[in-house]
Amino acid sequence: MRIVQVSAHYPPNFVSGGTLVPQRIARLTSAQGHDSYVYAGYLDDQRRPLETWTETDEAGVAVTWLVTTPWTGWDDPFNYDNPGAAQAFARWLEGVRPDVVHVHSLQTLGVGLVEAARASGARVVLTMHDFWWFCSRQFLVDHQMHPCSLVVECGSCDCDSHPRLRGRRERLRRALEAVDLVLAPSRSAARVLVANGVDPDRVRVNENGLPDAQLERLGPEPRPRVGTGPLRVMYAGGDQEMKGVDVLTRSARLVGEHSGLLLDAYGVERARPGLPSWFRPRPSFSPDSLLEVLEDHDLLVLPSVMRESHSILTREALAAGLGVVCTDTLGPEEAVTEGVNGHVVPAGDAQALAEVLHRLAQDPQRARRLTGQGSASPIRSVTQQGAELLSTYEELCDDAFGSPGVVCAPQEHRDIARAQAQLLRRVLFVVGIDGAPLRYRAYLPAEALRMRGHEVEVRHYRDPRLRTEVLQADAIVLYRVPATTQVLDLIAAVKERPAAVPVLYDVDDLIFDPSLRGQLEGLEGLSAREERLWWHGVERYRTTLEACDGFIGSTEVLCQEATRLAHLPAYRYANGVGALLARASDRVVREDDMAARGARTPPARVVSARATRGIPGATGAQAAGTAEQDRSGTGSGDNAGRGSSETTVSIGYFSGTTTHDADWAAVEPAVVAVMRRHPHVRLVLGGHLRPTEALSPLAERVSTVPFTSWLELPRVLRDTDICLAPLTGDSVFNEAKSAIKWLEAALVGRPVVAAATGPFQEVVDHGRTGMLATTTEQWEEALEDLVGSQALRSRMGAMARREALLELSPLTQGRAYEKILVQAALRLRLEGRRQPSSWVPVADDEPFAAAPIALDPYGEDQPPAAVPTPAAAARASRLLWQARAVARTEGAGTVVRLAATHVARRTARGLARYLRS
């Protein structure tokens, strides 16, 4: 084979870990008898831009250089799209005529080289050694050394805001279509690539190997460390901010003087005042002396703030027997198992790193148990990596694989799915409810599908535009729409169209099963008439469901119940991350990071000064005392600069409605027990709750939060150190509820203790991304663990945030929803419409409105919802619940009619504002 390696930089002109990889691969392929070529950028102010020449290196590899010196600026458009370089490469390819072009990095060369390689007829492999394809600064860290969101669509950083970078993201995404296969140096990096929009069928992991000679010197088994002296720690990142030197020095100051610790900081030359004596600056060491340096230490600390797709040094240290303390920056942590061969702390969190270092220094002999454990991920040689690559090259060149991505999926299936997706250009959501349900089940899928190129509209079920739009849509989703004669007529009209247009029903609660009558909690506040109306709504929901071709549910139980009851094909679509809420969440995390580093004054906490209102036995003095605590700025232990000398830890439960009193009662004993043992623990309650007398002795440490708009919710959650998500019993209704409480807390990096229902078990890896509890003892144990360790809270919150973003990002969700629509459309083509069932339809007559109906807005510029006063909220509590219960089943029209007769005289205006929140 004729194989080309393309790299923006290359030895000896530029030597780094990232440039050594293509050099090793080029030489290995040459040694295996293949024609090996290199095309690389060259930095030299004395040479003419785009000057080119070819040399043969000492291994016999032909290296063609192209001068790209003027375009090294990250904000230079020619850094990512350089027509001159693309033209030079295309001319060069005409002479080489390669079978495979393996691209490694393209800064200064530009993505036009990928398209030129595709046009030449070669197979194109791309290794994403960093995150340049999504982040102009390469490493997902901003100018202030704050880690950016792992998913750029969900971040609030300004890395790509420069006017010269306008259009960069879209240009790179177009170029990516010319790539046959994307390689990631680690599994963690691969997940980030997919969450940022790379087709998972075109992604493989090809982990970097260590030089064979070095592995041989390290030996087959890592050597454990023994001894009784201070723990010997090394840092090798020098003065580079991205490597976390500032985080490390802040942590050292927090630890202070300690006899159990010695840290050699290699390459740290700039003087930094106030460091303890155990922090010892050292000159950089040469690569040849690495193994000797490793031999002299017990632990390696990597406090990087930059996201790394791999980390050779981490694996070298583990292979040499060291333990590793690293940040959650992907590549390094993949080789570390928490508490086994090291520890993982959130990037940029100096306090969490200080807690870990202090704990290790307290017992150096115990800390040395982390040594000699080796890497959690396999360490392989460069030869093994090269052999895998050659196999991949051969697979790509096999005539049986005829198009991009076929190495990972049958081409025929991919072609069919792609063709069907192109036919689903216009998607119509018809909805029957406002508020958070509308956002999660209609606006967010619509947002995600638009990112995939679909045209999407969201309409109320009484909107007159539907009469035309249902005849133009390629797929229709009815979300929580009660049956009306008009809606059923619309569905019938769609079914009469010659095109196979799938009509799907979506709901996120088990409200289509009338047989649950008498089994649901929370309906006690309804009058007999209102309860009859509620169940009438359930029958109407079931009627709409029965008229559709398939069901989309937020949980597995919902899907199973829809199939069991209505015999419909069901598709699971979990509630996911919306770009707007994710950006709002990222902003508050960023604000707290800036405050922790002393860069700015933190925003005011949102806990209400009416702290003990509604708590049995609370006195005015207690309320005043708690309000004074709020004004003093005592805050989360995770936010340096917020707290007083005594760190406060807050536990929060936010219910939203009065239907969760039983849920709170199940967890209240554990919360009370923890608060009694820990005077610095406070409780924050939101929504309509009726706490029991058990909280009365603790009333001065119980606060409430007012109703808040969803874009302001991230600040409320971030100001809470531990969030609760209890659900009582094992009812099918509760099993059908999704894990939104975990998701929203995760987005701001806060750990959740949740009931062990199916949906929470799916998203919570107990002890890593949250805690699960069933009994009072389990709730109490989980809270004790989290209250007692800021590092645990920080790490668990960070892991939860990562999982939420990587598993449920908008681009990932868009792909998932598109797949559902494709499957439903193909099923309809193959099997036709379902036959009518034995269900007796129940529908009301609700004529279309005279004018288009405005739904709750979805946008960052929407006005915050008006907040009723606590007194008004208390008076209207029962009426509010009744209205929301009816809204869930009967839609807005019925709510308006009930409001006119029941609440207009006293709370109509406040109720309307509340229902829109």
PDB file of N, CA, C and O in Angstrom, residues 762-813:
ATOM      1  N   GLU A 762     -30.611   3.763  35.699  1.00  0.00           N
ATOM      2  CA  GLU A 762     -30.015   3.852  34.373  1.00  0.00           C
ATOM      3  C   GLU A 762     -28.947   4.935  34.295  1.00  0.00           C
ATOM      4  O   GLU A 762     -27.942   4.780  33.600  1.00  0.00           O
ATOM      5  N   VAL A 763     -29.161   6.050  34.989  1.00  0.00           N
ATOM      6  CA  VAL A 763     -28.242   7.183  34.835  1.00  0.00           C
ATOM      7  C   VAL A 763     -27.250   7.312  35.975  1.00  0.00           C
ATOM      8  O   VAL A 763     -26.208   7.958  35.821  1.00  0.00           O
ATOM      9  N   VAL A 764     -27.550   6.708  37.120  1.00  0.00           N
ATOM     10  CA  VAL A 764     -26.677   6.849  38.291  1.00  0.00           C
ATOM     11  C   VAL A 764     -25.814   5.611  38.437  1.00  0.00           C
ATOM     12  O   VAL A 764     -26.329   4.507  38.664  1.00  0.00           O
ATOM     13  N   ASP A 765     -24.526   5.794  38.294  1.00  0.00           N
ATOM     14  CA  ASP A 765     -23.552   4.760  38.645  1.00  0.00           C
ATOM     15  C   ASP A 765     -23.212   5.011  40.118  1.00  0.00           C
ATOM     16  O   ASP A 765     -22.459   5.935  40.440  1.00  0.00           O
ATOM     17  N   HIS A 766     -23.788   4.198  40.998  1.00  0.00           N
ATOM     18  CA  HIS A 766     -23.735   4.469  42.438  1.00  0.00           C
ATOM     19  C   HIS A 766     -22.299   4.677  42.906  1.00  0.00           C
ATOM     20  O   HIS A 766     -21.424   3.842  42.683  1.00  0.00           O
ATOM     21  N   GLY A 767     -22.069   5.800  43.553  1.00  0.00           N
ATOM     22  CA  GLY A 767     -20.752   6.126  44.064  1.00  0.00           C
ATOM     23  C   GLY A 767     -19.897   6.898  43.077  1.00  0.00           C
ATOM     24  O   GLY A 767     -18.850   7.435  43.463  1.00  0.00           O
ATOM     25  N   ARG A 768     -20.311   6.958  41.810  1.00  0.00           N
ATOM     26  CA  ARG A 768     -19.527   7.682  40.808  1.00  0.00           C
ATOM     27  C   ARG A 768     -20.287   8.873  40.245  1.00  0.00           C
ATOM     28  O   ARG A 768     -19.789   9.995  40.264  1.00  0.00           O
ATOM     29  N   THR A 769     -21.502   8.662  39.769  1.00  0.00           N
ATOM     30  CA  THR A 769     -22.285   9.765  39.196  1.00  0.00           C
ATOM     31  C   THR A 769     -23.482  10.129  40.060  1.00  0.00           C
ATOM     32  O   THR A 769     -24.361  10.869  39.626  1.00  0.00           O
ATOM     33  N   GLY A 770     -23.518   9.614  41.267  1.00  0.00           N
ATOM     34  CA  GLY A 770     -24.613   9.897  42.179  1.00  0.00           C
ATOM     35  C   GLY A 770     -24.722   8.785  43.199  1.00  0.00           C
ATOM     36  O   GLY A 770     -23.875   7.896  43.275  1.00  0.00           O
ATOM     37  N   MET A 771     -25.769   8.851  44.014  1.00  0.00           N
ATOM     38  CA  MET A 771     -26.026   7.824  45.026  1.00  0.00           C
ATOM     39  C   MET A 771     -27.463   7.339  44.867  1.00  0.00           C
ATOM     40  O   MET A 771     -28.367   8.130  44.561  1.00  0.00           O
ATOM     41  N   LEU A 772     -27.669   6.050  45.082  1.00  0.00           N
ATOM     42  CA  LEU A 772     -29.003   5.460  45.060  1.00  0.00           C
ATOM     43  C   LEU A 772     -29.352   4.966  46.453  1.00  0.00           C
ATOM     44  O   LEU A 772     -28.491   4.442  47.167  1.00  0.00           O
ATOM     45  N   ALA A 773     -30.606   5.138  46.840  1.00  0.00           N
ATOM     46  CA  ALA A 773     -31.020   4.725  48.181  1.00  0.00           C
ATOM     47  C   ALA A 773     -32.462   4.240  48.148  1.00  0.00           C
ATOM     48  O   ALA A 773     -33.289   4.750  47.377  1.00  0.00           O
ATOM     49  N   THR A 774     -32.731   3.268  48.998  1.00  0.00           N
ATOM     50  CA  THR A 774     -34.088   2.747  49.137  1.00  0.00           C
ATOM     51  C   THR A 774     -34.576   2.877  50.580  1.00  0.00           C
ATOM     52  O   THR A 774     -35.656   3.405  50.836  1.00  0.00           O
ATOM     53  N   THR A 775     -33.756   2.440  51.529  1.00  0.00           N
ATOM     54  CA  THR A 775     -34.145   2.489  52.936  1.00  0.00           C
ATOM     55  C   THR A 775     -33.653   3.781  53.586  1.00  0.00           C
ATOM     56  O   THR A 775     -32.772   4.465  53.055  1.00  0.00           O
ATOM     57  N   THR A 776     -34.213   4.077  54.747  1.00  0.00           N
ATOM     58  CA  THR A 776     -33.763   5.251  55.502  1.00  0.00           C
ATOM     59  C   THR A 776     -32.274   5.143  55.816  1.00  0.00           C
ATOM     60  O   THR A 776     -31.547   6.143  55.746  1.00  0.00           O
ATOM     61  N   GLU A 777     -31.819   3.972  56.130  1.00  0.00           N
ATOM     62  CA  GLU A 777     -30.399   3.775  56.450  1.00  0.00           C
ATOM     63  C   GLU A 777     -29.527   4.095  55.237  1.00  0.00           C
ATOM     64  O   GLU A 777     -28.450   4.711  55.361  1.00  0.00           O
ATOM     65  N   GLN A 778     -29.967   3.705  54.056  1.00  0.00           N
ATOM     66  CA  GLN A 778     -29.190   3.983  52.848  1.00  0.00           C
ATOM     67  C   GLN A 778     -29.170   5.478  52.526  1.00  0.00           C
ATOM     68  O   GLN A 778     -28.129   6.020  52.131  1.00  0.00           O
ATOM     69  N   TRP A 779     -30.312   6.138  52.721  1.00  0.00           N
ATOM     70  CA  TRP A 779     -30.339   7.587  52.518  1.00  0.00           C
ATOM     71  C   TRP A 779     -29.376   8.280  53.479  1.00  0.00           C
ATOM     72  O   TRP A 779     -28.611   9.161  53.093  1.00  0.00           O
ATOM     73  N   GLU A 780     -29.419   7.860  54.721  1.00  0.00           N
ATOM     74  CA  GLU A 780     -28.583   8.485  55.738  1.00  0.00           C
ATOM     75  C   GLU A 780     -27.100   8.239  55.449  1.00  0.00           C
ATOM     76  O   GLU A 780     -26.267   9.151  55.563  1.00  0.00           O
ATOM     77  N   GLU A 781     -26.744   7.030  55.051  1.00  0.00           N
ATOM     78  CA  GLU A 781     -25.349   6.703  54.755  1.00  0.00           C
ATOM     79  C   GLU A 781     -24.833   7.514  53.565  1.00  0.00           C
ATOM     80  O   GLU A 781     -23.714   8.031  53.593  1.00  0.00           O
ATOM     81  N   ALA A 782     -25.661   7.642  52.544  1.00  0.00           N
ATOM     82  CA  ALA A 782     -25.250   8.416  51.367  1.00  0.00           C
ATOM     83  C   ALA A 782     -25.030   9.875  51.725  1.00  0.00           C
ATOM     84  O   ALA A 782     -24.037  10.500  51.302  1.00  0.00           O
ATOM     85  N   LEU A 783     -25.934  10.444  52.502  1.00  0.00           N
ATOM     86  CA  LEU A 783     -25.789  11.846  52.899  1.00  0.00           C
ATOM     87  C   LEU A 783     -24.561  12.031  53.783  1.00  0.00           C
ATOM     88  O   LEU A 783     -23.838  13.037  53.650  1.00  0.00           O
ATOM     89  N   GLU A 784     -24.297  11.093  54.680  1.00  0.00           N
ATOM     90  CA  GLU A 784     -23.114  11.190  55.535  1.00  0.00           C
ATOM     91  C   GLU A 784     -21.841  11.229  54.698  1.00  0.00           C
ATOM     92  O   GLU A 784     -20.934  12.030  54.936  1.00  0.00           O
ATOM     93  N   ASP A 785     -21.753  10.351  53.703  1.00  0.00           N
ATOM     94  CA  ASP A 785     -20.562  10.314  52.853  1.00  0.00           C
ATOM     95  C   ASP A 785     -20.368  11.642  52.118  1.00  0.00           C
ATOM     96  O   ASP A 785     -19.247  12.169  52.045  1.00  0.00           O
ATOM     97  N   LEU A 786     -21.430  12.186  51.593  1.00  0.00           N
ATOM     98  CA  LEU A 786     -21.320  13.417  50.807  1.00  0.00           C
ATOM     99  C   LEU A 786     -21.084  14.633  51.690  1.00  0.00           C
ATOM    100  O   LEU A 786     -20.305  15.521  51.335  1.00  0.00           O
ATOM    101  N   VAL A 787     -21.743  14.694  52.837  1.00  0.00           N
ATOM    102  CA  VAL A 787     -21.528  15.822  53.748  1.00  0.00           C
ATOM    103  C   VAL A 787     -20.081  15.843  54.228  1.00  0.00           C
ATOM    104  O   VAL A 787     -19.474  16.910  54.395  1.00  0.00           O
ATOM    105  N   GLY A 788     -19.481  14.665  54.390  1.00  0.00           N
ATOM    106  CA  GLY A 788     -18.155  14.583  54.978  1.00  0.00           C
ATOM    107  C   GLY A 788     -17.000  14.843  54.040  1.00  0.00           C
ATOM    108  O   GLY A 788     -15.855  14.942  54.495  1.00  0.00           O
ATOM    109  N   SER A 789     -17.244  14.954  52.738  1.00  0.00           N
ATOM    110  CA  SER A 789     -16.122  15.120  51.805  1.00  0.00           C
ATOM    111  C   SER A 789     -16.471  16.051  50.663  1.00  0.00           C
ATOM    112  O   SER A 789     -17.314  15.738  49.826  1.00  0.00           O
ATOM    113  N   GLN A 790     -15.814  17.213  50.652  1.00  0.00           N
ATOM    114  CA  GLN A 790     -15.987  18.130  49.535  1.00  0.00           C
ATOM    115  C   GLN A 790     -15.431  17.520  48.257  1.00  0.00           C
ATOM    116  O   GLN A 790     -16.002  17.694  47.177  1.00  0.00           O
ATOM    117  N   ALA A 791     -14.313  16.787  48.354  1.00  0.00           N
ATOM    118  CA  ALA A 791     -13.717  16.175  47.166  1.00  0.00           C
ATOM    119  C   ALA A 791     -14.676  15.164  46.546  1.00  0.00           C
ATOM    120  O   ALA A 791     -14.790  15.084  45.317  1.00  0.00           O
ATOM    121  N   LEU A 792     -15.364  14.386  47.381  1.00  0.00           N
ATOM    122  CA  LEU A 792     -16.332  13.416  46.864  1.00  0.00           C
ATOM    123  C   LEU A 792     -17.480  14.120  46.172  1.00  0.00           C
ATOM    124  O   LEU A 792     -17.900  13.732  45.078  1.00  0.00           O
ATOM    125  N   ARG A 793     -18.021  15.178  46.804  1.00  0.00           N
ATOM    126  CA  ARG A 793     -19.114  15.921  46.178  1.00  0.00           C
ATOM    127  C   ARG A 793     -18.676  16.498  44.832  1.00  0.00           C
ATOM    128  O   ARG A 793     -19.395  16.426  43.840  1.00  0.00           O
ATOM    129  N   SER A 794     -17.492  17.079  44.836  1.00  0.00           N
ATOM    130  CA  SER A 794     -16.995  17.712  43.624  1.00  0.00           C
ATOM    131  C   SER A 794     -16.766  16.688  42.517  1.00  0.00           C
ATOM    132  O   SER A 794     -17.163  16.887  41.368  1.00  0.00           O
ATOM    133  N   ARG A 795     -16.126  15.574  42.874  1.00  0.00           N
ATOM    134  CA  ARG A 795     -15.836  14.551  41.866  1.00  0.00           C
ATOM    135  C   ARG A 795     -17.121  13.924  41.343  1.00  0.00           C
ATOM    136  O   ARG A 795     -17.296  13.732  40.130  1.00  0.00           O
ATOM    137  N   MET A 796     -18.048  13.620  42.240  1.00  0.00           N
ATOM    138  CA  MET A 796     -19.285  12.980  41.823  1.00  0.00           C
ATOM    139  C   MET A 796     -20.124  13.911  40.957  1.00  0.00           C
ATOM    140  O   MET A 796     -20.714  13.489  39.945  1.00  0.00           O
ATOM    141  N   GLY A 797     -20.177  15.185  41.339  1.00  0.00           N
ATOM    142  CA  GLY A 797     -20.909  16.151  40.527  1.00  0.00           C
ATOM    143  C   GLY A 797     -20.299  16.309  39.149  1.00  0.00           C
ATOM    144  O   GLY A 797     -21.007  16.406  38.139  1.00  0.00           O
ATOM    145  N   ALA A 798     -18.962  16.338  39.097  1.00  0.00           N
ATOM    146  CA  ALA A 798     -18.279  16.478  37.811  1.00  0.00           C
ATOM    147  C   ALA A 798     -18.514  15.259  36.931  1.00  0.00           C
ATOM    148  O   ALA A 798     -18.728  15.382  35.715  1.00  0.00           O
ATOM    149  N   MET A 799     -18.488  14.064  37.524  1.00  0.00           N
ATOM    150  CA  MET A 799     -18.735  12.849  36.745  1.00  0.00           C
ATOM    151  C   MET A 799     -20.174  12.809  36.232  1.00  0.00           C
ATOM    152  O   MET A 799     -20.436  12.395  35.100  1.00  0.00           O
ATOM    153  N   ALA A 800     -21.111  13.253  37.069  1.00  0.00           N
ATOM    154  CA  ALA A 800     -22.508  13.297  36.636  1.00  0.00           C
ATOM    155  C   ALA A 800     -22.680  14.280  35.481  1.00  0.00           C
ATOM    156  O   ALA A 800     -23.386  13.995  34.496  1.00  0.00           O
ATOM    157  N   ARG A 801     -22.025  15.420  35.586  1.00  0.00           N
ATOM    158  CA  ARG A 801     -22.115  16.423  34.523  1.00  0.00           C
ATOM    159  C   ARG A 801     -21.577  15.856  33.210  1.00  0.00           C
ATOM    160  O   ARG A 801     -22.156  16.041  32.146  1.00  0.00           O
ATOM    161  N   ARG A 802     -20.449  15.165  33.302  1.00  0.00           N
ATOM    162  CA  ARG A 802     -19.876  14.574  32.092  1.00  0.00           C
ATOM    163  C   ARG A 802     -20.845  13.581  31.461  1.00  0.00           C
ATOM    164  O   ARG A 802     -21.081  13.596  30.250  1.00  0.00           O
ATOM    165  N   GLU A 803     -21.410  12.682  32.288  1.00  0.00           N
ATOM    166  CA  GLU A 803     -22.300  11.671  31.739  1.00  0.00           C
ATOM    167  C   GLU A 803     -23.523  12.301  31.091  1.00  0.00           C
ATOM    168  O   GLU A 803     -23.980  11.865  30.029  1.00  0.00           O
ATOM    169  N   ALA A 804     -24.075  13.326  31.729  1.00  0.00           N
ATOM    170  CA  ALA A 804     -25.246  13.992  31.161  1.00  0.00           C
ATOM    171  C   ALA A 804     -24.920  14.588  29.797  1.00  0.00           C
ATOM    172  O   ALA A 804     -25.685  14.448  28.833  1.00  0.00           O
ATOM    173  N   LEU A 805     -23.785  15.267  29.697  1.00  0.00           N
ATOM    174  CA  LEU A 805     -23.415  15.917  28.444  1.00  0.00           C
ATOM    175  C   LEU A 805     -23.069  14.906  27.358  1.00  0.00           C
ATOM    176  O   LEU A 805     -23.481  15.056  26.202  1.00  0.00           O
ATOM    177  N   LEU A 806     -22.300  13.877  27.705  1.00  0.00           N
ATOM    178  CA  LEU A 806     -21.833  12.955  26.677  1.00  0.00           C
ATOM    179  C   LEU A 806     -22.906  11.970  26.230  1.00  0.00           C
ATOM    180  O   LEU A 806     -22.942  11.573  25.070  1.00  0.00           O
ATOM    181  N   GLU A 807     -23.786  11.575  27.143  1.00  0.00           N
ATOM    182  CA  GLU A 807     -24.819  10.619  26.773  1.00  0.00           C
ATOM    183  C   GLU A 807     -26.065  11.288  26.190  1.00  0.00           C
ATOM    184  O   GLU A 807     -26.768  10.678  25.381  1.00  0.00           O
ATOM    185  N   LEU A 808     -26.324  12.532  26.579  1.00  0.00           N
ATOM    186  CA  LEU A 808     -27.603  13.156  26.228  1.00  0.00           C
ATOM    187  C   LEU A 808     -27.431  14.528  25.597  1.00  0.00           C
ATOM    188  O   LEU A 808     -28.300  15.386  25.712  1.00  0.00           O
ATOM    189  N   SER A 809     -26.322  14.755  24.898  1.00  0.00           N
ATOM    190  CA  SER A 809     -26.081  16.048  24.262  1.00  0.00           C
ATOM    191  C   SER A 809     -27.096  16.277  23.142  1.00  0.00           C
ATOM    192  O   SER A 809     -27.666  15.321  22.591  1.00  0.00           O
ATOM    193  N   PRO A 810     -27.338  17.535  22.759  1.00  0.00           N
ATOM    194  CA  PRO A 810     -28.305  17.806  21.685  1.00  0.00           C
ATOM    195  C   PRO A 810     -27.994  17.068  20.390  1.00  0.00           C
ATOM    196  O   PRO A 810     -28.895  16.548  19.730  1.00  0.00           O
ATOM    197  N   LEU A 811     -26.726  17.012  19.991  1.00  0.00           N
ATOM    198  CA  LEU A 811     -26.385  16.327  18.748  1.00  0.00           C
ATOM    199  C   LEU A 811     -26.607  14.822  18.857  1.00  0.00           C
ATOM    200  O   LEU A 811     -27.070  14.183  17.905  1.00  0.00           O
ATOM    201  N   THR A 812     -26.307  14.250  20.025  1.00  0.00           N
ATOM    202  CA  THR A 812     -26.580  12.830  20.234  1.00  0.00           C
ATOM    203  C   THR A 812     -28.079  12.567  20.242  1.00  0.00           C
ATOM    204  O   THR A 812     -28.571  11.596  19.648  1.00  0.00           O
ATOM    205  N   GLN A 813     -28.831  13.441  20.906  1.00  0.00           N
ATOM    206  CA  GLN A 813     -30.282  13.304  20.961  1.00  0.00           C
ATOM    207  C   GLN A 813     -30.913  13.469  19.582  1.00  0.00           C
ATOM    208  O   GLN A 813     -31.886  12.797  19.242  1.00  0.00           O
TER     209      GLN A 813
END
